[in-house]
Structure formats: C-alpha cells, structure tokens
Amino acid sequence: MNKQGHSALALLAGSVTSVVALTASPMSTSLEVIGFAGVVCAASIAGGLAPDLDHKTSTASQKIQLSSRKRKLMRALSGIFLFIGIMLILLGYSLQAGSILIGAGIMAGCLARLRTIILLASGALMLMGYLVYDWHWMALFTGSALLIMPFVKHRWIIHSPEFAIVLSLGLFVFGSQYPGLVLASCLGFMAGWWSHLFGDIFGSDGIRSLFVPKFKIALRLFDNGGAAERIISKLCQLFSIVIWGFYGLVL
C-alpha cells in the first residue's frame, strides 16, 4: 500500500481502537472523548506510516530528509567544496579558506544524509536515556531499532510480525503505567503499526517472518496505488465515519 491506503487503514484501526477503549472505560464529558479519540487516531496514522521509515523514499522518510533533487545537489556541492578546500590547503594557498570549504562540504554531505543522521541521533539519545537515566526498556528497543533502520532492507526486520509483537508489548506495558493521553498514544500507535502490516499483506511483496524467512504472506490482490487500493481507502474512510456515527448515536 502507499500513503493513502496506509493512512486510511490506520484511521479505521484507530477509530475501532478508540471506540473499544471508550466502551470499556466510558468518559464523563464529550471533551474527554474527543481528546482521547483524537490522540488515538493521530497516533494510529503516525503508526501506520512509521514502518516505512526503513524505506528511503517512503512518505515517512520524506518527512525527515530533503527532496531527491536537493539531496543530489547537496552531494554534488559536498564533493566540490571538499575537493576545492583540500586542494587549497595542499597547495598552500589558504588554510583558512580551505578549512571553511571543507566545513561547508561536510555540512552539505550531512544535509544529503539528513534521514540517516536523524535516525542515528534519535537512536543514540534513546539508548543514552536507557543507560544513563534508567528509562523504560522500550527506550532500549526503540533506540536499537532506530540505529539499524538506515541499514536494513525494506520489508525486513521492521515489517516482521515478531518486531510488531515486541513493539506492541512494550508500548502496552509502558502506556499502562501512564493512563490517559500517553496510553491513548500507545494504543493508537500499536493499532496503526498492525494496520500497516495488514495492508502490506494484500500487495505482491507482503510480509515475512523474521525467524522463518521462508514464511511469507502476500495475497497479491492489488498493486500499490492502483484503483483497488483507492477504493479500499475510500471504504476505510467511510467505515470510520460510520463507526463514530454509531458510537455517537447508540453508545
């Protein structure tokens, strides 16, 4: 599925999760219901797009990096600045100008790899929080995942059901310690993540087990971005509206 399909499916998953949670633990005011449901659905959509962070050109990755055209420009400028800067120093023309150009080349190179730097830096911060400040073990799990994400193949570790199970367990345990909007965020993110895997099952690539690579589920019912996916997206949006209408009228 592409962005449209995953977002619509995640919205439906978030709506179902919200209604089930609100039915189990009713809230006293409409404002509380709207706030809880809004957080769950927003987190669900985020969770529905997050697994594709392991794909360099996915919608999730585009949020934390420059466009393809700008990345190419930054790589070219990086090479030019580094070459000129090094030559200026080696030929003895200007140490100061050469150093400035080398710094500019390094900066341009970092901008060209902004996604990788953000993922690695975020992972390192999570691990530091776990090791130094005794954060929840989910920080260790999330930090490790972020550190490997720039280097793993698309639809491998991050898209495996085993990864989703550990992630869901950690989020549920963590969220249970902080009832309210934190728990709502965790529930929504879990629902969105599983909706992403569920949506990928219908495509040609599917999902596969991490420990049993030969075990793969790929129904091959439609192509990414095709007419069938657009219809499914509309139906998911319609069902989400129906669910909230039913909750408002009946429950």
Short mmCIF file of C-alpha atoms in Angstrom, two decimals:
data_model
loop_
_atom_site.label_atom_id
_atom_site.label_comp_id
_atom_site.label_asym_id
_atom_site.label_seq_id
_atom_site.Cartn_x
_atom_site.Cartn_y
_atom_site.Cartn_z
CA MET A 1 0.00 0.00 0.00
CA ASN A 2 1.04 3.61 -0.48
CA LYS A 3 0.50 6.61 1.79
CA GLN A 4 -3.20 6.99 1.02
CA GLY A 5 -4.05 3.37 1.68
CA HIS A 6 -1.98 3.05 4.86
CA SER A 7 -3.36 6.31 6.27
CA ALA A 8 -6.98 5.33 5.63
CA LEU A 9 -6.48 1.85 7.06
CA ALA A 10 -4.71 3.31 10.11
CA LEU A 11 -7.58 5.76 10.63
CA LEU A 12 -10.03 2.88 10.62
CA ALA A 13 -7.85 0.92 13.06
CA GLY A 14 -7.58 3.96 15.31
CA SER A 15 -11.35 4.52 15.21
CA VAL A 16 -12.06 0.91 16.17
CA THR A 17 -9.45 1.04 18.94
CA SER A 18 -10.91 4.29 20.28
CA VAL A 19 -14.47 3.01 20.37
CA VAL A 20 -13.47 -0.26 22.04
CA ALA A 21 -11.42 1.59 24.67
CA LEU A 22 -14.16 4.16 25.30
CA THR A 23 -16.77 1.43 25.58
CA ALA A 24 -14.65 -0.42 28.13
CA SER A 25 -13.87 2.75 30.09
CA PRO A 26 -16.52 5.42 29.40
CA MET A 27 -15.53 9.06 29.87
CA SER A 28 -17.69 11.63 31.60
CA THR A 29 -17.54 14.55 29.14
CA SER A 30 -17.63 14.94 25.38
CA LEU A 31 -14.39 16.93 25.53
CA GLU A 32 -12.60 13.97 27.13
CA VAL A 33 -13.97 11.63 24.48
CA ILE A 34 -12.91 13.92 21.63
CA GLY A 35 -9.45 14.41 23.13
CA PHE A 36 -8.89 10.69 23.71
CA ALA A 37 -10.20 9.70 20.28
CA GLY A 38 -8.22 12.44 18.57
CA VAL A 39 -4.96 11.32 20.17
CA VAL A 40 -5.61 7.66 19.37
CA CYS A 41 -6.43 8.35 15.72
CA ALA A 42 -3.49 10.74 15.25
CA ALA A 43 -1.10 8.23 16.81
CA SER A 44 -2.64 5.48 14.71
CA ILE A 45 -1.97 7.36 11.48
CA ALA A 46 1.61 8.00 12.64
CA GLY A 47 1.98 4.31 13.46
CA GLY A 48 0.51 3.39 10.10
CA LEU A 49 3.24 5.30 8.27
CA ALA A 50 6.16 4.67 10.66
CA PRO A 51 7.15 1.16 9.45
CA ASP A 52 8.17 2.63 6.11
CA LEU A 53 10.97 4.60 7.76
CA ASP A 54 13.16 1.71 6.61
CA HIS A 55 12.45 2.79 3.01
CA LYS A 56 14.47 5.79 1.79
CA THR A 57 11.73 7.19 -0.46
CA SER A 58 8.65 6.50 1.67
CA THR A 59 6.33 9.23 2.92
CA ALA A 60 7.62 8.77 6.47
CA SER A 61 11.24 9.12 5.35
CA GLN A 62 10.44 12.19 3.25
CA LYS A 63 9.38 13.96 6.44
CA ILE A 64 12.91 13.79 7.84
CA GLN A 65 15.02 14.39 4.74
CA LEU A 66 15.40 16.75 1.81
CA SER A 67 13.79 16.04 -1.54
CA SER A 68 15.61 13.80 -4.01
CA ARG A 69 16.62 16.78 -6.12
CA LYS A 70 18.03 18.68 -3.15
CA ARG A 71 19.89 15.60 -1.89
CA LYS A 72 21.61 15.27 -5.26
CA LEU A 73 22.51 18.95 -5.17
CA MET A 74 23.92 18.64 -1.64
CA ARG A 75 26.02 15.60 -2.61
CA ALA A 76 27.44 17.47 -5.61
CA LEU A 77 28.19 20.57 -3.55
CA SER A 78 29.77 18.43 -0.85
CA GLY A 79 32.18 16.88 -3.32
CA ILE A 80 33.03 20.24 -4.92
CA PHE A 81 33.60 22.03 -1.60
CA LEU A 82 35.71 19.21 -0.18
CA PHE A 83 37.83 18.97 -3.31
CA ILE A 84 38.48 22.70 -3.55
CA GLY A 85 39.09 23.03 0.20
CA ILE A 86 41.60 20.17 0.30
CA MET A 87 43.40 21.46 -2.78
CA LEU A 88 43.69 24.96 -1.31
CA ILE A 89 45.33 23.52 1.80
CA LEU A 90 47.59 21.07 -0.03
CA LEU A 91 48.78 23.72 -2.49
CA GLY A 92 49.39 26.19 0.32
CA TYR A 93 47.05 28.91 -0.94
CA SER A 94 44.89 29.47 2.13
CA LEU A 95 44.47 27.32 5.19
CA GLN A 96 41.54 29.41 6.41
CA ALA A 97 39.60 29.34 3.13
CA GLY A 98 40.32 25.65 2.70
CA SER A 99 39.07 24.85 6.19
CA ILE A 100 35.87 26.83 5.60
CA LEU A 101 35.21 25.00 2.35
CA ILE A 102 35.88 21.63 3.96
CA GLY A 103 33.41 22.54 6.74
CA ALA A 104 30.85 23.56 4.11
CA GLY A 105 31.43 20.27 2.29
CA ILE A 106 30.87 18.27 5.46
CA MET A 107 27.69 20.24 6.21
CA ALA A 108 26.36 19.70 2.68
CA GLY A 109 27.13 15.99 2.99
CA CYS A 110 25.21 15.85 6.28
CA LEU A 111 22.21 17.54 4.67
CA ALA A 112 22.32 14.99 1.87
CA ARG A 113 22.10 12.23 4.51
CA LEU A 114 19.75 14.01 6.89
CA ARG A 115 17.45 10.98 7.30
CA THR A 116 20.32 8.74 8.35
CA ILE A 117 21.69 11.32 10.78
CA ILE A 118 18.29 11.94 12.39
CA LEU A 119 17.60 8.23 12.81
CA LEU A 120 21.06 7.53 14.26
CA ALA A 121 20.95 10.55 16.56
CA SER A 122 17.46 9.67 17.80
CA GLY A 123 18.53 6.09 18.41
CA ALA A 124 21.60 7.21 20.31
CA LEU A 125 19.53 9.53 22.50
CA MET A 126 17.10 6.71 23.32
CA LEU A 127 19.95 4.39 24.27
CA MET A 128 21.54 7.10 26.39
CA GLY A 129 18.26 7.64 28.18
CA TYR A 130 18.03 3.93 28.93
CA LEU A 131 21.63 3.52 30.04
CA VAL A 132 22.13 6.79 31.93
CA TYR A 133 18.67 7.75 33.16
CA ASP A 134 17.17 4.28 33.56
CA TRP A 135 14.33 4.82 31.10
CA HIS A 136 11.82 2.08 30.30
CA TRP A 137 13.20 -0.87 28.31
CA MET A 138 11.17 0.38 25.36
CA ALA A 139 13.84 3.09 25.02
CA LEU A 140 16.45 0.36 24.50
CA PHE A 141 14.25 -1.42 21.96
CA THR A 142 13.29 1.75 20.09
CA GLY A 143 16.83 3.10 20.14
CA SER A 144 18.24 -0.13 18.74
CA ALA A 145 15.59 -0.16 16.01
CA LEU A 146 16.38 3.44 15.02
CA LEU A 147 20.11 2.70 14.87
CA ILE A 148 19.69 -0.20 12.47
CA MET A 149 16.87 1.31 10.41
CA PRO A 150 19.07 3.19 7.90
CA PHE A 151 20.95 -0.01 7.10
CA VAL A 152 18.29 -2.74 6.89
CA LYS A 153 16.36 -3.79 3.81
CA HIS A 154 12.83 -2.55 3.28
CA ARG A 155 10.16 -5.00 4.49
CA TRP A 156 12.62 -7.00 6.61
CA ILE A 157 13.10 -6.54 10.37
CA ILE A 158 10.82 -3.55 10.79
CA HIS A 159 7.99 -5.19 8.84
CA SER A 160 8.16 -8.56 10.57
CA PRO A 161 5.34 -9.71 12.89
CA GLU A 162 7.92 -10.56 15.55
CA PHE A 163 9.08 -6.94 15.67
CA ALA A 164 5.47 -5.77 15.88
CA ILE A 165 4.75 -8.16 18.77
CA VAL A 166 7.67 -6.89 20.86
CA LEU A 167 6.82 -3.28 19.98
CA SER A 168 3.17 -3.77 20.97
CA LEU A 169 4.09 -5.48 24.22
CA GLY A 170 6.46 -2.68 25.17
CA LEU A 171 4.02 0.09 24.25
CA PHE A 172 1.19 -1.57 26.17
CA VAL A 173 3.30 -2.07 29.30
CA PHE A 174 4.65 1.48 29.09
CA GLY A 175 1.25 3.03 28.37
CA SER A 176 -0.39 1.14 31.22
CA GLN A 177 1.89 2.98 33.63
CA TYR A 178 0.58 6.35 32.42
CA PRO A 179 -3.20 6.20 31.87
CA GLY A 180 -4.74 8.95 29.81
CA LEU A 181 -3.26 10.51 26.72
CA VAL A 182 0.02 8.56 26.98
CA LEU A 183 -1.90 5.30 26.96
CA ALA A 184 -4.06 6.63 24.12
CA SER A 185 -0.94 7.40 22.09
CA CYS A 186 0.48 3.93 22.70
CA LEU A 187 -2.78 2.19 21.79
CA GLY A 188 -3.14 4.26 18.64
CA PHE A 189 0.44 3.69 17.52
CA MET A 190 0.06 -0.07 18.06
CA ALA A 191 -3.16 -0.14 16.05
CA GLY A 192 -1.61 1.86 13.22
CA TRP A 193 1.51 -0.32 13.09
CA TRP A 194 -0.51 -3.53 12.81
CA SER A 195 -2.78 -1.92 10.21
CA HIS A 196 0.33 -1.21 8.11
CA LEU A 197 1.38 -4.86 8.21
CA PHE A 198 -2.18 -5.92 7.45
CA GLY A 199 -2.28 -3.60 4.43
CA ASP A 200 1.04 -4.90 3.10
CA ILE A 201 -0.33 -8.45 3.11
CA PHE A 202 -2.58 -7.59 0.17
CA GLY A 203 0.29 -6.49 -2.08
CA SER A 204 2.82 -8.51 -4.04
CA ASP A 205 5.67 -8.05 -1.53
CA GLY A 206 3.69 -8.97 1.57
CA ILE A 207 5.34 -9.54 4.93
CA ARG A 208 7.62 -12.32 6.12
CA SER A 209 8.69 -13.79 9.43
CA LEU A 210 12.00 -12.62 10.88
CA PHE A 211 12.96 -16.03 12.24
CA VAL A 212 11.38 -18.11 9.46
CA PRO A 213 12.21 -16.09 6.31
CA LYS A 214 10.55 -18.61 4.02
CA PHE A 215 7.24 -17.97 5.76
CA LYS A 216 5.70 -15.14 3.76
CA ILE A 217 2.16 -13.80 3.39
CA ALA A 218 1.49 -11.96 0.13
CA LEU A 219 -2.03 -12.19 -1.31
CA ARG A 220 -1.15 -10.14 -4.43
CA LEU A 221 -4.68 -8.77 -4.68
CA PHE A 222 -3.74 -5.31 -5.97
CA ASP A 223 -0.83 -3.06 -6.92
CA ASN A 224 0.34 -0.14 -4.81
CA GLY A 225 -1.58 3.00 -5.69
CA GLY A 226 -3.92 1.14 -8.04
CA ALA A 227 -7.68 1.50 -8.44
CA ALA A 228 -8.39 -1.27 -5.94
CA GLU A 229 -6.32 0.44 -3.26
CA ARG A 230 -8.11 3.74 -3.87
CA ILE A 231 -11.46 2.02 -3.43
CA ILE A 232 -10.28 0.35 -0.22
CA SER A 233 -9.05 3.71 1.07
CA LYS A 234 -12.45 5.31 0.47
CA LEU A 235 -14.20 2.39 2.16
CA CYS A 236 -11.92 2.65 5.19
CA GLN A 237 -12.71 6.34 5.49
CA LEU A 238 -16.43 5.63 5.14
CA PHE A 239 -16.33 2.88 7.76
CA SER A 240 -14.51 5.23 10.15
CA ILE A 241 -17.32 7.77 9.80
CA VAL A 242 -19.93 5.04 10.30
CA ILE A 243 -18.17 3.78 13.44
CA TRP A 244 -18.14 7.23 15.03
CA GLY A 245 -21.72 7.85 13.95
CA PHE A 246 -22.77 4.58 15.57
CA TYR A 247 -20.84 5.40 18.73
CA GLY A 248 -22.41 8.85 18.97
CA LEU A 249 -25.96 7.64 18.37
CA VAL A 250 -26.03 4.31 20.19
CA LEU A 251 -23.25 4.24 22.77
#
